[in-house]
Short mmCIF file of C-alpha atoms and ligand atoms in Angstrom, two decimals:
data_model
loop_
_atom_site.label_atom_id
_atom_site.label_comp_id
_atom_site.label_asym_id
_atom_site.label_seq_id
_atom_site.Cartn_x
_atom_site.Cartn_y
_atom_site.Cartn_z
CA UNK A 34 33.02 22.95 -55.46
CA UNK A 35 32.97 25.35 -57.62
CA UNK A 36 32.86 22.74 -60.37
CA UNK A 37 30.56 20.74 -58.15
CA UNK A 38 27.82 24.90 -58.26
CA UNK A 39 28.43 25.69 -61.48
CA UNK A 40 27.05 22.55 -63.15
CA UNK A 41 23.91 22.05 -60.87
CA UNK A 42 23.44 26.84 -61.34
CA UNK A 43 23.77 25.35 -64.93
CA UNK A 44 21.41 22.35 -65.47
CA UNK A 45 19.11 24.48 -63.34
CA UNK A 46 18.98 27.43 -65.53
CA UNK A 47 17.54 24.91 -68.23
CA UNK A 48 15.40 22.11 -65.50
CA UNK A 49 13.75 24.39 -62.55
CA UNK A 50 10.77 23.48 -61.44
CA UNK A 51 8.30 26.68 -62.43
CA UNK A 52 6.75 27.25 -59.09
CA UNK A 53 4.37 30.31 -58.08
CA UNK A 54 6.75 31.79 -55.53
CA UNK A 55 9.37 31.68 -57.45
CA UNK A 56 11.22 35.10 -59.45
CA UNK A 57 11.69 35.30 -63.15
CA UNK A 58 15.20 34.24 -64.18
CA UNK A 59 16.26 38.57 -64.14
CA UNK A 60 13.86 39.94 -60.62
CA UNK A 61 13.77 39.01 -57.03
CA UNK A 62 11.82 37.16 -55.28
CA UNK A 63 9.17 38.92 -52.68
CA UNK A 64 9.97 37.71 -49.42
CA UNK A 65 6.41 37.79 -47.91
CA UNK A 66 6.69 35.12 -51.14
CA UNK A 67 9.10 33.45 -49.75
CA UNK A 68 8.61 33.31 -46.59
CA UNK A 69 4.70 32.64 -46.83
CA UNK A 70 5.83 28.96 -49.40
CA UNK A 71 8.55 27.69 -47.45
CA UNK A 72 6.39 28.15 -44.36
CA UNK A 73 3.63 25.91 -46.57
CA UNK A 74 6.52 23.18 -47.43
CA UNK A 75 7.85 22.53 -43.64
CA UNK A 76 5.70 19.78 -43.47
CA UNK A 77 4.29 19.18 -47.33
CA UNK A 78 5.22 18.62 -50.76
CA UNK A 79 4.99 21.08 -53.04
CA UNK A 80 1.84 20.03 -55.36
CA UNK A 81 -0.23 20.27 -52.48
CA UNK A 82 0.91 23.81 -51.52
CA UNK A 83 0.92 25.66 -55.03
CA UNK A 84 -2.77 26.25 -54.62
CA UNK A 85 -2.93 26.63 -50.46
CA UNK A 86 0.04 29.78 -51.74
CA UNK A 87 -2.18 31.03 -54.16
CA UNK A 88 -5.48 31.49 -52.05
CA UNK A 89 -3.08 32.83 -49.17
CA UNK A 90 -1.88 35.45 -51.32
CA UNK A 91 -5.28 36.64 -53.52
CA UNK A 92 -6.59 37.00 -49.95
CA UNK A 93 -3.66 38.67 -48.11
CA UNK A 94 -1.59 39.88 -50.76
CA UNK A 95 1.13 41.07 -48.06
CA UNK A 96 2.15 41.02 -44.62
CA UNK A 97 0.32 43.66 -43.16
CA UNK A 98 -2.80 42.01 -44.50
CA UNK A 99 -1.92 39.07 -42.39
CA UNK A 100 -0.84 40.80 -39.67
CA UNK A 101 -4.62 42.39 -39.85
CA UNK A 102 -6.70 39.19 -41.22
CA UNK A 103 -8.28 36.60 -38.01
CA UNK A 104 -6.76 33.90 -37.12
CA UNK A 105 -9.96 31.87 -37.69
CA UNK A 106 -10.18 32.57 -41.41
CA UNK A 107 -6.83 32.22 -41.63
CA UNK A 108 -7.24 28.64 -39.71
CA UNK A 109 -9.97 28.29 -42.39
CA UNK A 110 -7.36 29.05 -45.77
CA UNK A 111 -5.07 26.76 -44.09
CA UNK A 112 -7.28 23.82 -43.93
CA UNK A 113 -6.70 20.51 -45.66
CA UNK A 114 -2.47 21.50 -45.42
CA UNK A 115 -2.59 20.67 -41.56
CA UNK A 116 0.06 21.30 -38.28
CA UNK A 117 -1.72 24.02 -37.53
CA UNK A 118 0.49 25.20 -35.06
CA UNK A 119 1.84 27.15 -38.59
CA UNK A 120 -1.41 28.54 -39.09
CA UNK A 121 -1.00 30.21 -35.54
CA UNK A 122 3.17 30.84 -35.73
CA UNK A 123 2.37 32.73 -39.55
CA UNK A 124 -0.47 34.91 -38.03
CA UNK A 125 2.18 35.23 -34.73
CA UNK A 126 4.97 36.10 -37.11
CA UNK A 127 2.99 38.61 -39.35
CA UNK A 128 1.72 40.72 -36.77
CA UNK A 129 5.86 40.55 -35.30
CA UNK A 130 7.04 41.04 -38.37
CA UNK A 131 4.50 44.51 -39.19
CA UNK A 132 5.16 45.06 -34.87
CA UNK A 133 8.90 45.31 -35.56
CA UNK A 134 10.75 45.67 -38.94
CA UNK A 135 7.25 48.23 -40.11
CA UNK A 136 6.11 45.30 -42.58
CA UNK A 137 9.73 43.97 -43.99
CA UNK A 138 11.05 40.65 -44.15
CA UNK A 139 14.56 41.02 -42.45
CA UNK A 140 17.65 39.75 -44.14
CA UNK A 141 19.75 38.89 -41.68
CA UNK A 142 19.39 34.99 -40.92
CA UNK A 143 19.49 35.39 -37.45
CA UNK A 144 17.18 37.45 -37.00
CA UNK A 145 14.72 35.44 -39.05
CA UNK A 146 14.90 32.47 -37.08
CA UNK A 147 13.71 34.59 -33.76
CA UNK A 148 10.86 34.96 -35.22
CA UNK A 149 7.18 33.19 -34.84
CA UNK A 150 7.98 29.11 -36.47
CA UNK A 151 11.34 30.31 -37.88
CA UNK A 152 13.57 27.31 -37.48
CA UNK A 153 17.29 27.03 -38.90
CA UNK A 154 15.85 25.30 -42.48
CA UNK A 155 13.05 27.51 -42.66
CA UNK A 156 15.49 31.29 -41.67
CA UNK A 157 18.15 29.99 -44.05
CA UNK A 158 16.39 29.20 -46.67
CA UNK A 159 14.45 32.68 -46.88
CA UNK A 160 18.00 34.39 -46.53
CA UNK A 161 19.16 32.75 -49.12
CA UNK A 162 16.32 32.60 -51.77
CA UNK A 163 14.26 35.63 -50.80
CA UNK A 164 18.34 38.29 -50.22
CA UNK A 165 20.66 35.84 -51.96
CA UNK A 166 22.19 36.03 -48.49
CA UNK A 167 25.33 32.73 -48.34
CA UNK A 168 23.49 30.56 -46.09
CA UNK A 169 22.38 26.50 -46.58
CA UNK A 170 19.12 25.66 -45.86
CA UNK A 171 18.78 21.87 -45.01
CA UNK A 172 15.76 19.71 -45.38
CA UNK A 173 14.98 16.50 -46.64
CA UNK A 174 16.30 16.83 -50.85
CA UNK A 175 19.44 18.62 -49.24
CA UNK A 176 20.69 15.84 -47.10
CA UNK A 177 20.08 12.90 -49.86
CA UNK A 178 21.74 15.06 -52.67
CA UNK A 179 24.91 15.73 -50.80
CA UNK A 180 25.24 12.46 -49.23
CA UNK A 181 24.99 11.14 -52.23
CA UNK A 182 27.88 13.20 -53.73
CA UNK A 183 30.22 12.48 -50.74
CA UNK A 184 29.12 9.54 -50.39
CA UNK A 185 28.01 9.62 -46.91
CA UNK A 186 27.27 6.24 -45.47
CA UNK A 187 26.38 7.85 -41.73
CA UNK A 188 22.39 6.90 -41.59
CA UNK A 189 19.04 9.50 -40.40
CA UNK A 190 18.93 10.87 -38.22
CA UNK A 191 22.87 11.70 -38.25
CA UNK A 192 23.44 12.36 -41.10
CA UNK A 193 22.18 15.73 -40.79
CA UNK A 194 23.76 16.74 -38.42
CA UNK A 195 26.26 15.43 -40.93
CA UNK A 196 25.15 17.85 -44.02
CA UNK A 197 24.06 21.43 -41.42
CA UNK A 198 27.70 20.87 -40.64
CA UNK A 199 28.91 20.73 -44.29
CA UNK A 200 26.36 23.57 -45.33
CA UNK A 201 28.08 25.79 -42.49
CA UNK A 202 32.22 25.49 -44.28
CA UNK A 203 30.74 25.73 -47.67
CA UNK A 204 32.16 28.95 -49.53
CA UNK A 205 28.58 29.78 -51.20
CA UNK A 206 27.99 30.68 -54.68
CA UNK A 207 27.27 34.38 -55.80
CA UNK A 208 23.35 33.24 -55.99
CA UNK A 209 22.64 31.52 -52.73
CA UNK A 210 18.96 31.24 -53.92
CA UNK A 211 19.12 29.56 -56.74
CA UNK A 212 22.25 27.50 -55.55
CA UNK A 213 19.59 25.92 -52.98
CA UNK A 214 16.90 25.98 -54.97
CA UNK A 215 18.98 23.92 -57.54
CA UNK A 216 19.80 21.45 -55.26
CA UNK A 217 16.03 20.91 -54.09
CA UNK A 218 14.89 20.50 -57.61
CA UNK A 219 17.82 18.06 -58.10
CA UNK A 220 16.47 15.91 -55.02
CA UNK A 221 13.02 16.67 -56.44
CA UNK A 222 13.38 15.35 -60.09
CA UNK A 223 16.57 13.54 -60.86
CA UNK A 224 18.35 12.42 -57.12
CA UNK A 225 15.27 10.83 -56.18
CA UNK A 226 14.91 8.48 -53.43
CA UNK A 227 13.86 5.44 -54.94
CA UNK A 228 13.88 5.63 -58.80
CA UNK A 229 17.42 8.04 -59.01
CA UNK A 230 17.78 9.92 -61.98
CA UNK A 231 21.81 9.68 -62.60
CA UNK A 232 21.51 9.70 -66.14
CA UNK A 233 19.58 12.87 -66.06
CA UNK A 234 21.98 13.70 -63.24
CA UNK A 235 24.50 16.90 -63.64
CA UNK A 236 27.39 15.79 -61.70
CA UNK A 237 27.26 12.00 -61.77
CA UNK A 238 30.66 12.18 -62.91
CA UNK A 239 32.27 13.18 -60.06
CA UNK A 240 29.84 11.60 -56.94
CA UNK A 241 30.94 9.58 -55.16
CA UNK A 242 27.65 7.33 -54.18
CA UNK A 243 27.73 6.33 -57.86
CA UNK A 244 31.20 5.50 -58.89
CA UNK A 245 31.42 3.00 -56.36
CA UNK A 246 27.99 2.46 -55.13
CA UNK A 247 24.07 2.22 -55.64
CA UNK A 248 22.82 5.76 -54.85
CA UNK A 249 19.77 3.89 -53.17
CA UNK A 250 22.19 3.33 -50.51
CA UNK A 251 22.27 6.80 -48.90
CA UNK A 252 20.74 8.34 -46.97
CA UNK A 253 21.67 4.72 -44.75
CA UNK A 254 19.31 3.47 -42.91
CA UNK A 255 19.70 2.92 -39.16
CA UNK A 256 19.75 -0.81 -37.62
CA UNK A 257 16.45 0.23 -35.30
CA UNK A 258 17.06 -1.52 -32.32
CA UNK A 259 13.57 -3.07 -31.19
CA UNK A 260 10.46 -1.23 -29.39
CA UNK A 261 10.23 -3.14 -26.10
CA UNK A 262 7.04 -4.46 -24.99
CA UNK A 263 4.71 -2.85 -22.24
CA UNK A 264 2.22 -4.42 -20.52
CA UNK A 265 -0.80 -3.08 -18.59
CA UNK A 266 -5.10 -4.43 -17.70
CA UNK A 267 -7.78 -2.12 -18.48
CA UNK A 268 -10.53 -2.13 -16.31
CA UNK A 269 -13.66 -1.42 -18.62
CA UNK A 270 -15.84 -1.05 -15.70
CA UNK A 271 -19.99 -0.91 -15.74
CA UNK A 272 -22.45 -0.09 -12.09
CA UNK A 273 -26.19 -1.45 -12.35
CA UNK A 274 -28.02 1.08 -14.64
CA UNK A 275 -25.42 -0.25 -17.60
CA UNK A 276 -22.71 3.25 -17.88
CA UNK A 277 -18.89 3.09 -17.80
CA UNK A 278 -16.11 3.97 -15.72
CA UNK A 279 -13.96 6.93 -17.55
CA UNK A 280 -11.47 9.59 -16.61
CA UNK A 281 -9.13 12.46 -18.32
CA UNK A 282 -5.19 11.44 -18.78
CA UNK A 283 -3.06 13.61 -17.79
CA UNK A 284 -2.33 17.23 -18.64
CA UNK A 285 1.60 16.02 -20.33
CA UNK A 286 2.89 13.39 -21.55
CA UNK A 287 1.78 10.23 -23.86
CA UNK A 288 -2.22 10.64 -25.06
CA UNK A 289 -2.34 14.10 -23.00
CA UNK A 290 -5.56 15.02 -21.96
CA UNK A 291 -7.60 12.15 -23.54
CA UNK A 292 -10.53 9.65 -22.05
CA UNK A 293 -9.25 6.18 -21.20
CA UNK A 294 -11.02 3.72 -19.01
CA UNK A 295 -9.33 3.44 -15.14
CA UNK A 296 -6.52 0.43 -15.50
CA UNK A 297 -2.79 0.15 -14.32
CA UNK A 298 0.47 1.96 -15.22
CA UNK A 299 1.64 0.44 -17.94
CA UNK A 300 5.40 -1.80 -17.17
CA UNK A 301 7.80 -3.02 -19.46
CA UNK A 302 6.61 -7.27 -19.77
CA UNK A 303 8.49 -9.94 -19.58
CA UNK A 304 7.68 -12.61 -22.55
CA UNK A 305 6.17 -14.56 -20.21
CA UNK A 306 3.61 -11.83 -19.47
CA UNK A 307 2.57 -12.23 -22.38
CA UNK A 308 2.04 -15.63 -23.82
CA UNK A 309 -0.83 -15.51 -20.92
CA UNK A 310 -2.24 -12.57 -22.24
CA UNK A 311 -2.48 -14.53 -25.53
CA UNK A 312 -3.83 -17.02 -24.59
CA UNK A 313 -6.23 -15.13 -22.36
CA UNK A 314 -8.04 -13.81 -25.86
CA UNK A 315 -8.71 -10.89 -23.57
CA UNK A 316 -6.23 -8.08 -24.45
CA UNK A 317 -5.47 -5.43 -27.23
CA UNK A 318 -2.38 -4.29 -28.74
CA UNK A 319 -1.30 -1.39 -30.33
CA UNK A 320 1.88 0.23 -31.00
CA UNK A 321 2.90 3.28 -29.80
CA UNK A 322 5.74 5.29 -31.00
CA UNK A 323 8.58 4.06 -27.86
CA UNK A 324 7.03 0.89 -27.88
CA UNK A 325 4.80 -1.56 -27.69
CA UNK A 326 1.45 -1.98 -25.66
CA UNK A 327 -0.16 -5.11 -24.80
CA UNK A 328 -3.67 -4.72 -22.43
CA UNK A 329 -4.97 -7.41 -21.16
CA UNK A 330 -9.22 -5.99 -21.44
CA UNK A 331 -11.06 -6.60 -18.12
CA UNK A 332 -15.21 -6.07 -18.01
CA UNK A 333 -17.11 -6.27 -14.74
CA UNK A 334 -20.34 -4.82 -13.26
CA UNK A 335 -18.66 -2.90 -9.89
CA UNK A 336 -20.53 0.50 -8.20
CA UNK A 337 -17.31 1.69 -7.12
CA UNK A 338 -15.26 4.28 -8.99
CA UNK A 339 -11.62 2.79 -9.48
CA UNK A 340 -10.41 6.35 -7.66
CA UNK A 341 -11.19 10.13 -7.53
CA UNK A 342 -10.78 11.08 -10.58
CA UNK A 343 -12.76 8.15 -12.69
CA UNK A 344 -17.01 9.46 -13.25
CA UNK A 345 -19.67 7.58 -14.64
CA UNK A 346 -20.68 7.94 -19.18
CA UNK A 347 -23.45 6.41 -20.69
CA UNK A 348 -22.12 4.17 -23.75
CA UNK A 349 -24.51 6.25 -26.28
CA UNK A 350 -22.34 9.25 -24.86
CA UNK A 351 -18.72 8.35 -25.43
CA UNK A 352 -17.74 9.40 -28.52
CA UNK A 353 -18.62 13.19 -26.74
CA UNK A 354 -15.01 12.07 -25.31
CA UNK A 355 -11.67 12.21 -26.76
CA UNK A 356 -10.58 9.15 -26.88
CA UNK A 357 -8.02 7.76 -28.70
CA UNK A 358 -7.33 4.95 -30.43
CA UNK A 359 -6.23 2.63 -27.95
CA UNK A 360 -9.69 3.06 -26.43
CA UNK A 361 -11.30 2.39 -29.16
CA UNK A 362 -10.09 -0.85 -28.47
CA UNK A 363 -10.02 -1.16 -25.66
CA UNK A 364 -13.77 -0.84 -26.32
CA UNK A 365 -14.63 -2.62 -28.59
CA UNK A 366 -12.48 -5.04 -27.22
CA UNK A 367 -15.69 -5.21 -24.02
CA UNK A 368 -17.90 -4.99 -26.31
CA UNK A 369 -16.92 -8.14 -28.21
CA UNK A 370 -16.28 -10.74 -24.68
CA UNK A 371 -20.26 -9.63 -23.53
CA UNK A 372 -21.25 -11.69 -26.99
N1 LIG B 475 10.87 22.72 -50.99
C1 LIG B 475 10.66 23.14 -49.84
N2 LIG B 475 11.35 24.52 -49.72
C2 LIG B 475 11.41 25.10 -51.53
C3 LIG B 475 11.26 25.18 -53.29
N3 LIG B 475 11.63 26.84 -52.97
N4 LIG B 475 11.47 25.10 -53.91
C4 LIG B 475 10.88 23.89 -54.19
N5 LIG B 475 11.34 23.11 -53.73
C5 LIG B 475 11.46 23.48 -52.02
#
């Protein structure tokens, strides 16, 4: 373990990426910069984050200024980074830091994790990088580096838990912030997902997968079970005036609050029924995270509302309603079947 950390740190001292939130050698990092960058990096690449980081720190150079900022202005500068709940939580986080900690970011990961938008990864990252606390943040890069080094063939997502366990059991090197960032940089530059540069890696001599296998085998792919197929019928009903029926989906669950053409519930289908639908040609296919859906599209002129939640809409007003992609496909199918 000593050998591993020492080799990685020596490599980092020579090859680390120059990133705007990192301290110069011998200097300590600005905790606000570390916190801000780690929140931005949660779902976004280093390359994209750099510009946003500059804009944020120019406009709001301190936790206090960010806490006082107008949320809409924050959203505006955040535009393009995606996952906007991060921007909202960041604002709440800054306000809480001012209220409860006098604008100072706490060093203890157990305090950090209670702040809005900060989970196990970010709390460990900020504690280590800003304050040299002995914690190891487990992100995708670190999972890959450690799993390959130890030859752990467990597939994702279970692998993440195993690496988190590994992280808890480590005696973390004194330079814990550098150690964490060294693993991140190694993962990004050398121990890359597709074309790892093993010959340039400082620890290939003791790397289990390099010595005994192919690095690309890790992280192992889970044998994923096939998605079930569901089926239903959707009614694109219009009245004599040419309006169509629409309704709003429930507040919770799949496609929450979005609008839809009314229809039956979607049930797991027998293969025979799928053939019927395919032969009839009046169906659309759509894939969700957890199932495939075949929807038979029926169109007809019909003056009654299917249920009391339905209402009539002019076709050229459909664009005013938030229709999911699925329902856009249904509408296009309905139009095509009229020709
Ligand atoms: N990804 C997330 N945080 C990072 C950091 N501090 N350095 C490099 N890559 C990162």
